[in-house]
Short mmCIF file of C-alpha atoms and ligand atoms in Angstrom, two decimals:
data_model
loop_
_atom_site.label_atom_id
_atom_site.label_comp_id
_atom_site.label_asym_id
_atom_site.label_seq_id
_atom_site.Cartn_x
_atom_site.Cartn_y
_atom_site.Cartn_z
CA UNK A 1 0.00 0.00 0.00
CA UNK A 2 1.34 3.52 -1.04
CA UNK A 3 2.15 6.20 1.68
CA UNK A 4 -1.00 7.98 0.67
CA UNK A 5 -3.15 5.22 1.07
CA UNK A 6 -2.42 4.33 4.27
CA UNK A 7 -2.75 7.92 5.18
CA UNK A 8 -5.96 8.29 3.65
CA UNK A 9 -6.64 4.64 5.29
CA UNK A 10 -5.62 5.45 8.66
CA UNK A 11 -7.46 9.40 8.36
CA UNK A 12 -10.48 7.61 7.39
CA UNK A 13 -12.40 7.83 10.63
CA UNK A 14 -11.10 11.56 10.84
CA UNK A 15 -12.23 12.04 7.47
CA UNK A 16 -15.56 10.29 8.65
CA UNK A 17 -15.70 12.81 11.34
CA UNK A 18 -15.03 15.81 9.41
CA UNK A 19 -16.08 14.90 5.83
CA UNK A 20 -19.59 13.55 7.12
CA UNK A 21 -20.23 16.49 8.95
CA UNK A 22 -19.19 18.51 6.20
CA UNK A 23 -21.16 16.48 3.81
CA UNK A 24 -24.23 17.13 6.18
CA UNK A 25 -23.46 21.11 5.48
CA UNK A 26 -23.54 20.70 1.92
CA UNK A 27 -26.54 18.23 1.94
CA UNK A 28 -28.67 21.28 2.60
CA UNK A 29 -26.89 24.02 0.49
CA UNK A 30 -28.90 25.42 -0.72
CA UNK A 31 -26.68 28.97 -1.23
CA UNK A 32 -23.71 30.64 0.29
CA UNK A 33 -24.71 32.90 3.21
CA UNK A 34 -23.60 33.62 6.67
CA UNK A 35 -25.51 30.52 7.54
CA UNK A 36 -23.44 28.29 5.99
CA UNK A 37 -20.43 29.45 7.55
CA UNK A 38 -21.90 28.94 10.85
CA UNK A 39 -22.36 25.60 10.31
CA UNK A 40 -18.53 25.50 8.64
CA UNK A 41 -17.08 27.09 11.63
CA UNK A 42 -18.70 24.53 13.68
CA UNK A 43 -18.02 21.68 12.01
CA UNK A 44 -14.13 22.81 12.24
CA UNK A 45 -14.72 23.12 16.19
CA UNK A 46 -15.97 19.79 16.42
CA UNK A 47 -13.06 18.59 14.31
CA UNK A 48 -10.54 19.63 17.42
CA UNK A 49 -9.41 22.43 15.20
CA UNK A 50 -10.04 24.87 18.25
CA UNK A 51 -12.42 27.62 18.43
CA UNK A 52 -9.80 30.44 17.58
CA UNK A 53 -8.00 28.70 14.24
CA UNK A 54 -11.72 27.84 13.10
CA UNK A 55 -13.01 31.39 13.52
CA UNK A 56 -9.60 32.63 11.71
CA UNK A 57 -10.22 30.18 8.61
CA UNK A 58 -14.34 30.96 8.67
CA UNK A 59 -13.11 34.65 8.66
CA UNK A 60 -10.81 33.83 5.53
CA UNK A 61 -13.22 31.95 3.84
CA UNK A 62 -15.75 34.60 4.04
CA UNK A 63 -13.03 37.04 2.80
CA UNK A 64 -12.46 34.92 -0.46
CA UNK A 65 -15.86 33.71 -0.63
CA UNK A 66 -16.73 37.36 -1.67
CA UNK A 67 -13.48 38.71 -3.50
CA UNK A 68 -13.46 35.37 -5.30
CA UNK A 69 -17.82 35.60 -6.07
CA UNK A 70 -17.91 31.97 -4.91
CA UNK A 71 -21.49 30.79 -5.41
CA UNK A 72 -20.80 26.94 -5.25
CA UNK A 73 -20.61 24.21 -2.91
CA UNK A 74 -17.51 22.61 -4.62
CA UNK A 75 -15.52 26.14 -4.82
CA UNK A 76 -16.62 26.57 -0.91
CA UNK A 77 -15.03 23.48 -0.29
CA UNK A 78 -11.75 24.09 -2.31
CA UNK A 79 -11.19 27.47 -0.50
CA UNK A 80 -11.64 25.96 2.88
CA UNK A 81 -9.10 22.91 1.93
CA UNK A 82 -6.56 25.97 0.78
CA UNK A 83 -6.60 28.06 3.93
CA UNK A 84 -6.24 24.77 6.17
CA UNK A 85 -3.34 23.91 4.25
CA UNK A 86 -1.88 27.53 4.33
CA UNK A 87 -1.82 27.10 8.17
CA UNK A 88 -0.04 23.90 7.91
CA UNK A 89 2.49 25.55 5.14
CA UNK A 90 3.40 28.51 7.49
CA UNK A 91 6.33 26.67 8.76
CA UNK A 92 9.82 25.04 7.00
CA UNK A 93 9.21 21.22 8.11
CA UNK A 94 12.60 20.08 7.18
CA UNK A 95 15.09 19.20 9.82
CA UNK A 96 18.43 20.94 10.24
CA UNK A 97 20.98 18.96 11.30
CA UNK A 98 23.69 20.18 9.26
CA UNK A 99 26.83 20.21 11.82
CA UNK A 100 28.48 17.02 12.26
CA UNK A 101 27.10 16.10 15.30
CA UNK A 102 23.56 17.40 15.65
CA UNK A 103 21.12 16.50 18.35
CA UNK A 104 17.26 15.45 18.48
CA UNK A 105 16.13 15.46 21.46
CA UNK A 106 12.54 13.51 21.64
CA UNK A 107 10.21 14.72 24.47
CA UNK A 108 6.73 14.14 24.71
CA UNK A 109 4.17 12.10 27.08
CA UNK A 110 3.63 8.50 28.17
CA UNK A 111 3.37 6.31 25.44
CA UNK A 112 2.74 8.22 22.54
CA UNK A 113 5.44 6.97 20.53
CA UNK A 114 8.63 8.44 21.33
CA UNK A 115 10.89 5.35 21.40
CA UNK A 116 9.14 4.26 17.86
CA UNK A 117 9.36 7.36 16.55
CA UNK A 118 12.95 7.24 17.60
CA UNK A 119 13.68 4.14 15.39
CA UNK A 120 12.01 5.14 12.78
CA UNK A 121 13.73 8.66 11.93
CA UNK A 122 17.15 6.53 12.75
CA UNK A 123 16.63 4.26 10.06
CA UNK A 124 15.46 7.29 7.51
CA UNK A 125 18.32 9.26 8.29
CA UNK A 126 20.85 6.38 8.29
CA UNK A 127 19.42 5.70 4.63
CA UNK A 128 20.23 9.48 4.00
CA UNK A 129 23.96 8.43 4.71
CA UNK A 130 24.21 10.11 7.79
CA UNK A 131 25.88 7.94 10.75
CA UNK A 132 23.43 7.87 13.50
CA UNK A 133 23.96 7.35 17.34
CA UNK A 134 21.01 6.92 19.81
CA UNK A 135 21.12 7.79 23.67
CA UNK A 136 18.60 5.60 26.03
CA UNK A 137 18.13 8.84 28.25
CA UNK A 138 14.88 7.44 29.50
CA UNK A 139 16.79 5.43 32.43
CA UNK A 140 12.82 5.38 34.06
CA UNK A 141 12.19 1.42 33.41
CA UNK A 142 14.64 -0.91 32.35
CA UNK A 143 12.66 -1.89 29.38
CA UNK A 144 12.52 1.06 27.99
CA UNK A 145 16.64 0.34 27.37
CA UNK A 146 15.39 -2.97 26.28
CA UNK A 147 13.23 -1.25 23.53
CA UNK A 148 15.40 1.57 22.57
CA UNK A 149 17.91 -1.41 21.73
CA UNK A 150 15.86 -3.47 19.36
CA UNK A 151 14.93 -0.20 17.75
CA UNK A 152 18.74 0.77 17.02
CA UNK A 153 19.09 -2.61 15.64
CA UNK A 154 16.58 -2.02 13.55
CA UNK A 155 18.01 1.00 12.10
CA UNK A 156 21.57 0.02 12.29
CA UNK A 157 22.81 2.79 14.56
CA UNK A 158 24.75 2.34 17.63
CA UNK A 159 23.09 2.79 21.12
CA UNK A 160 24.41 4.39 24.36
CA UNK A 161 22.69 2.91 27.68
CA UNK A 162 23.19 3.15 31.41
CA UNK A 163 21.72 0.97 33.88
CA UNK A 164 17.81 1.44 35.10
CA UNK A 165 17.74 4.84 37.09
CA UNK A 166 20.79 6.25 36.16
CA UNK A 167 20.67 10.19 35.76
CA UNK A 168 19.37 10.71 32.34
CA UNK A 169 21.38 13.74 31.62
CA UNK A 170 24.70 11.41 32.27
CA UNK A 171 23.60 9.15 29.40
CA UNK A 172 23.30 12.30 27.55
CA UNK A 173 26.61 13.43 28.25
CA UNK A 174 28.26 10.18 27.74
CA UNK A 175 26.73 9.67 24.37
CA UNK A 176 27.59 13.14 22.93
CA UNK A 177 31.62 11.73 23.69
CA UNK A 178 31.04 8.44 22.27
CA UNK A 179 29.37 10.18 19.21
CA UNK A 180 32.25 12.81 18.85
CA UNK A 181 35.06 10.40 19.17
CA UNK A 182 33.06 7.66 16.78
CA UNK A 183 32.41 10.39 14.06
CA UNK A 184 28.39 10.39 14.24
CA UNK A 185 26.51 13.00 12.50
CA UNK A 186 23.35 12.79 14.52
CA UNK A 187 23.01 11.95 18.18
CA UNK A 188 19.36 11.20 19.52
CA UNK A 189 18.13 11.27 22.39
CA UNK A 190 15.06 9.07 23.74
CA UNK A 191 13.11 10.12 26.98
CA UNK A 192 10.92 9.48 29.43
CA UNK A 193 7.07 10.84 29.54
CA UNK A 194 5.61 11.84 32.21
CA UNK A 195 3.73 15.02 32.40
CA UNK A 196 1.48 14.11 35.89
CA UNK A 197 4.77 14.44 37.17
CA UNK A 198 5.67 17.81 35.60
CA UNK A 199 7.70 19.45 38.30
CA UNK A 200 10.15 16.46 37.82
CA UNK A 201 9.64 15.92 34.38
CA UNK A 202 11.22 19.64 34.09
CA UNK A 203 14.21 19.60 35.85
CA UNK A 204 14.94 16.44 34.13
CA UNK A 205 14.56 18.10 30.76
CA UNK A 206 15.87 21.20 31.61
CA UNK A 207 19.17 19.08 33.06
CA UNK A 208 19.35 17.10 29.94
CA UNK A 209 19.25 20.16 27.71
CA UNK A 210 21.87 21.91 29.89
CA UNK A 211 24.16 18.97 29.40
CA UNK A 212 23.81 19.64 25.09
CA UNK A 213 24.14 23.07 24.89
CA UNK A 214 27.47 23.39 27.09
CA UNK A 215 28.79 20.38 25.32
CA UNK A 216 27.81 21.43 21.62
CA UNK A 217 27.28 25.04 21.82
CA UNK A 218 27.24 25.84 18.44
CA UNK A 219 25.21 22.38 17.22
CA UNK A 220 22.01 22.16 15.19
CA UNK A 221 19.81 20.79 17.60
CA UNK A 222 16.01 19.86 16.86
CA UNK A 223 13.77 19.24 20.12
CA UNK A 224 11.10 17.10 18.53
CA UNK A 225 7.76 16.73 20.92
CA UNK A 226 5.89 13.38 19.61
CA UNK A 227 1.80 13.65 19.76
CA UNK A 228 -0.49 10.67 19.51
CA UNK A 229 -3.26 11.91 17.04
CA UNK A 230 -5.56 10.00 18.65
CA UNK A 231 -5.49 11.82 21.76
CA UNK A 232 -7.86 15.13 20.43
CA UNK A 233 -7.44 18.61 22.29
CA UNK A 234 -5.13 17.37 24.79
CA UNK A 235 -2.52 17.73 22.48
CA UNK A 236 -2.79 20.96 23.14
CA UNK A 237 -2.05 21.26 26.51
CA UNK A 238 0.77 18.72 26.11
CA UNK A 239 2.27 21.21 24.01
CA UNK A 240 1.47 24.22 26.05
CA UNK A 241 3.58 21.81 29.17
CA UNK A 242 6.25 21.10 26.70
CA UNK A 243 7.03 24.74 25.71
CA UNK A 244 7.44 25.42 28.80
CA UNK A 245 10.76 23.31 28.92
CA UNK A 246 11.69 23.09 25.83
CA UNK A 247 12.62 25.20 22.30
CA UNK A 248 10.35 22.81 20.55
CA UNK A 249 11.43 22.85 17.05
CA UNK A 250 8.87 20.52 15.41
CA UNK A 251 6.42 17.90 15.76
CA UNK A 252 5.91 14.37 14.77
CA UNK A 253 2.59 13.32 14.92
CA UNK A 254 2.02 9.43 16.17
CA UNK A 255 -1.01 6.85 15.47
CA UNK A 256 -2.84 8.08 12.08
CA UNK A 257 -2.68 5.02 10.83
CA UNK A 258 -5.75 4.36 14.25
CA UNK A 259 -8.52 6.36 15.20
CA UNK A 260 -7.04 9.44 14.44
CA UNK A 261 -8.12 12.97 14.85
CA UNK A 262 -5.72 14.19 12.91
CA UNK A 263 -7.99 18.01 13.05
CA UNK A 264 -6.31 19.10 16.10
CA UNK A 265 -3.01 19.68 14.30
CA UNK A 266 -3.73 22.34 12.29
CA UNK A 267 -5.31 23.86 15.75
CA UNK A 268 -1.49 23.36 17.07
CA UNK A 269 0.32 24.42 14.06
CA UNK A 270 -1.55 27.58 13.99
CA UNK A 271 -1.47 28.86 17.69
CA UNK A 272 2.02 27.82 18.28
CA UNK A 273 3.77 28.53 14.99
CA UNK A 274 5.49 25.20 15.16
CA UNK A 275 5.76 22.46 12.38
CA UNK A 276 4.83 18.89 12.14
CA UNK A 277 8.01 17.46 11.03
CA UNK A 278 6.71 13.90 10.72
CA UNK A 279 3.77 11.89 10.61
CA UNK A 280 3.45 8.10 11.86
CA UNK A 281 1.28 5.76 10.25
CA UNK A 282 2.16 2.78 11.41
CA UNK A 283 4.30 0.23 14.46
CA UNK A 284 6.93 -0.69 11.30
CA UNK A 285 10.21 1.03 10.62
CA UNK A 286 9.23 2.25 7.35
CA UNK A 287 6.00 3.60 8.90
CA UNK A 288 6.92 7.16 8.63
CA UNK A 289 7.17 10.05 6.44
CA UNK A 290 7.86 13.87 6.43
CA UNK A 291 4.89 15.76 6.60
CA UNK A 292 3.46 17.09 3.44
CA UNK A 293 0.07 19.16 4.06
CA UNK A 294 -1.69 18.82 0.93
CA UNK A 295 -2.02 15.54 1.20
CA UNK A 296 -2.66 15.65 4.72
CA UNK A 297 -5.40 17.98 3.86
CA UNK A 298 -6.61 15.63 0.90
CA UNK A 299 -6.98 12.56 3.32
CA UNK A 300 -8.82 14.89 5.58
CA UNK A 301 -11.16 16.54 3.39
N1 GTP B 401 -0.42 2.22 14.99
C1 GTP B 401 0.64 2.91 15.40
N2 GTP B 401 1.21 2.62 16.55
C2 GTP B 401 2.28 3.32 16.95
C3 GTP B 401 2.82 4.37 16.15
N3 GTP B 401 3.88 4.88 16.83
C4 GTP B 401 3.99 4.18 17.97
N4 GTP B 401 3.04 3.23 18.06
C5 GTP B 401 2.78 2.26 19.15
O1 GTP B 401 2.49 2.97 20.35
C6 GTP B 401 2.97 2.26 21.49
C7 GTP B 401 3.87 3.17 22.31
O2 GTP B 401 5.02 3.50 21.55
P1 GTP B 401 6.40 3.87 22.23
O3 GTP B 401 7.32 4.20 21.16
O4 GTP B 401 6.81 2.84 23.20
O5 GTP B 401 5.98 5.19 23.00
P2 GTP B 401 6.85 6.05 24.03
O6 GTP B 401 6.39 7.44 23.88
O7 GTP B 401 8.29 5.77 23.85
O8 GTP B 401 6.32 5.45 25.41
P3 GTP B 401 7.00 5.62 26.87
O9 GTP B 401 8.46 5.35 26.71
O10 GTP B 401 6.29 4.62 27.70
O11 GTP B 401 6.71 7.02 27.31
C8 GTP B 401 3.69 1.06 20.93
O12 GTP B 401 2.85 -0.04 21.00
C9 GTP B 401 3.98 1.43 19.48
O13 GTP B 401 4.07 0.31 18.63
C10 GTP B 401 2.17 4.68 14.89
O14 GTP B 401 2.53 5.59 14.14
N5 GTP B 401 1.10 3.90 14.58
MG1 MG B 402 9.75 5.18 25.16
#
């Protein structure tokens, strides 16, 4: 199955969610009028696209809707797909990792995919011909080591581990020698989630990014926070927490191969001015690809 496919595949209950309701809009069109936009804008709410992006694209819409003289349906529809994916576009998506040693640091909750994620942008960038190196700074369970490992074999990188408990930031440090003296071109680092916990989960993070910058000062570094799509508008305050800690530089979005609700990204994108990077759509180590919003926006709509 193409990459599109199981996009569109994996979208299809978001698409359900949105395109039915939009479909339900349209059902009764009977002309463009304030109305109809109503209905729009609420449809985009429901979506998870949050109240202020959805009365920001409504507001567009009606904008174009009368410099463009839309009178149809179809052309309603068309404009709305182009200002979602104008929000999406605002930001470069690419990562920079152009210094020979470069960090990405992965942060992001319990179990949305972090560790997977980590694998899985390993093996893409080793196929890129970069040498990669991968730090198991989430000391919190021994089996998270355990995982990390099988995920570095996957990809063919090397792996730097400590034993369960051991101060994450250490790993950090330790790996960021072993990459420098071993030539490695990107260095990244897995870690744990816990935002209940936040007080902790900060000075860990904070400790860990201490530990980079004096070490590589002058490094590209990417500080990638991982969302599961299937969580809805919690993603937002997971990436209100996150900010708080961290330069986040870019997302990767987790899960929409499931029951994703893949609206509540363009919700994110558009308050926080950050990128989705990535998208996962699936548990293998092919499953992921760089972001592209128009097709996002064509499996949604
Ligand atoms: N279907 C699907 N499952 C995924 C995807 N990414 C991760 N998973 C699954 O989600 C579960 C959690 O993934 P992990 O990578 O362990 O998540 P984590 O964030 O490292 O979790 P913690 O280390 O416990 O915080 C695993 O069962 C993964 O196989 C994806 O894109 N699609
Ligand atoms: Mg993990």
């Amino acid at each position: 199955m193409g990459f599109f496919d199981k996009l569109k595949q994996g979208l299809g209950k978001t698409k359900t969610s949105i395109d039915e309701k939009m479909n339900n809009v349209f059902s009764t069109f009977r002309k463009v009028d304030e109305e109809l936009l109503e209905e729009l804008e609420e449809v985009l709410i429901m979506s998870d696209i949050g109240v202020t992006t959805a009365a920001q694209i409504i507001s567009r819409l009606r904008q174009r809707i009368k410099k463009e003289n839309i009178k149809e349906a179809e052309g309603v529809k068309e404009a709305l797909r182009d200002e979602m994916q104008n929000i999406l576009e605002i930001c470069d998506n690419t990562l920079k990792l152009d210094t020979k040693l470069s960090v990405i640091l992965i942060v992001g909750v319990n179990g949305v995919g972090k560790t997977t994620s980590i694998g899985k942008i390993a093996n893409r960038l080793q196929k890129d011909g970069k040498k990669v190196m991968v730090a198991a700074a989430d000391t919190f369970r021994a089996a998270a080591v355990e995982q990390l490992e099988i995920w570095a074999k996957r990809a063919n990188c090397d792996i730097i581990k400590k034993e369960e408990g051991a101060d994450p930031a250490s790993v950090v440090y330790e790996a960021i020698k072993k990459a420098k003296e071993t030539n490695v071109d990107v260095l990244i680092c897995d870690t744990a989630g816990r935002l209940h916990n936040k007080k902790y989960l900060m000075d860990e993070l904070e400790k860990i990014q201490r530990v980079i910058e004096k070490e590589l000062p002058d490094a590209d570094k990417e500080s990638l926070l991982v969302i599961d799509a299937t969580t809805g508008q919690n993603a937002i305050e997971q990436v209100k927490a996150f900010k708080e800690v961290s330069h986040i530089t870019g997302l990767v979005l987790t899960k929409l191969d499931g029951t994703a609700k893949g609206g509540v990204v363009v919700g994110i994108v558009h308050e926080n001015k950050i990128p989705v990077k990535f998208i996962g759509v699936g548990e293998q180590v092919d499953d992921m690809e760089v972001f592209d919003s128009k097709d996002f926006i064509k499996a949604i709509i």
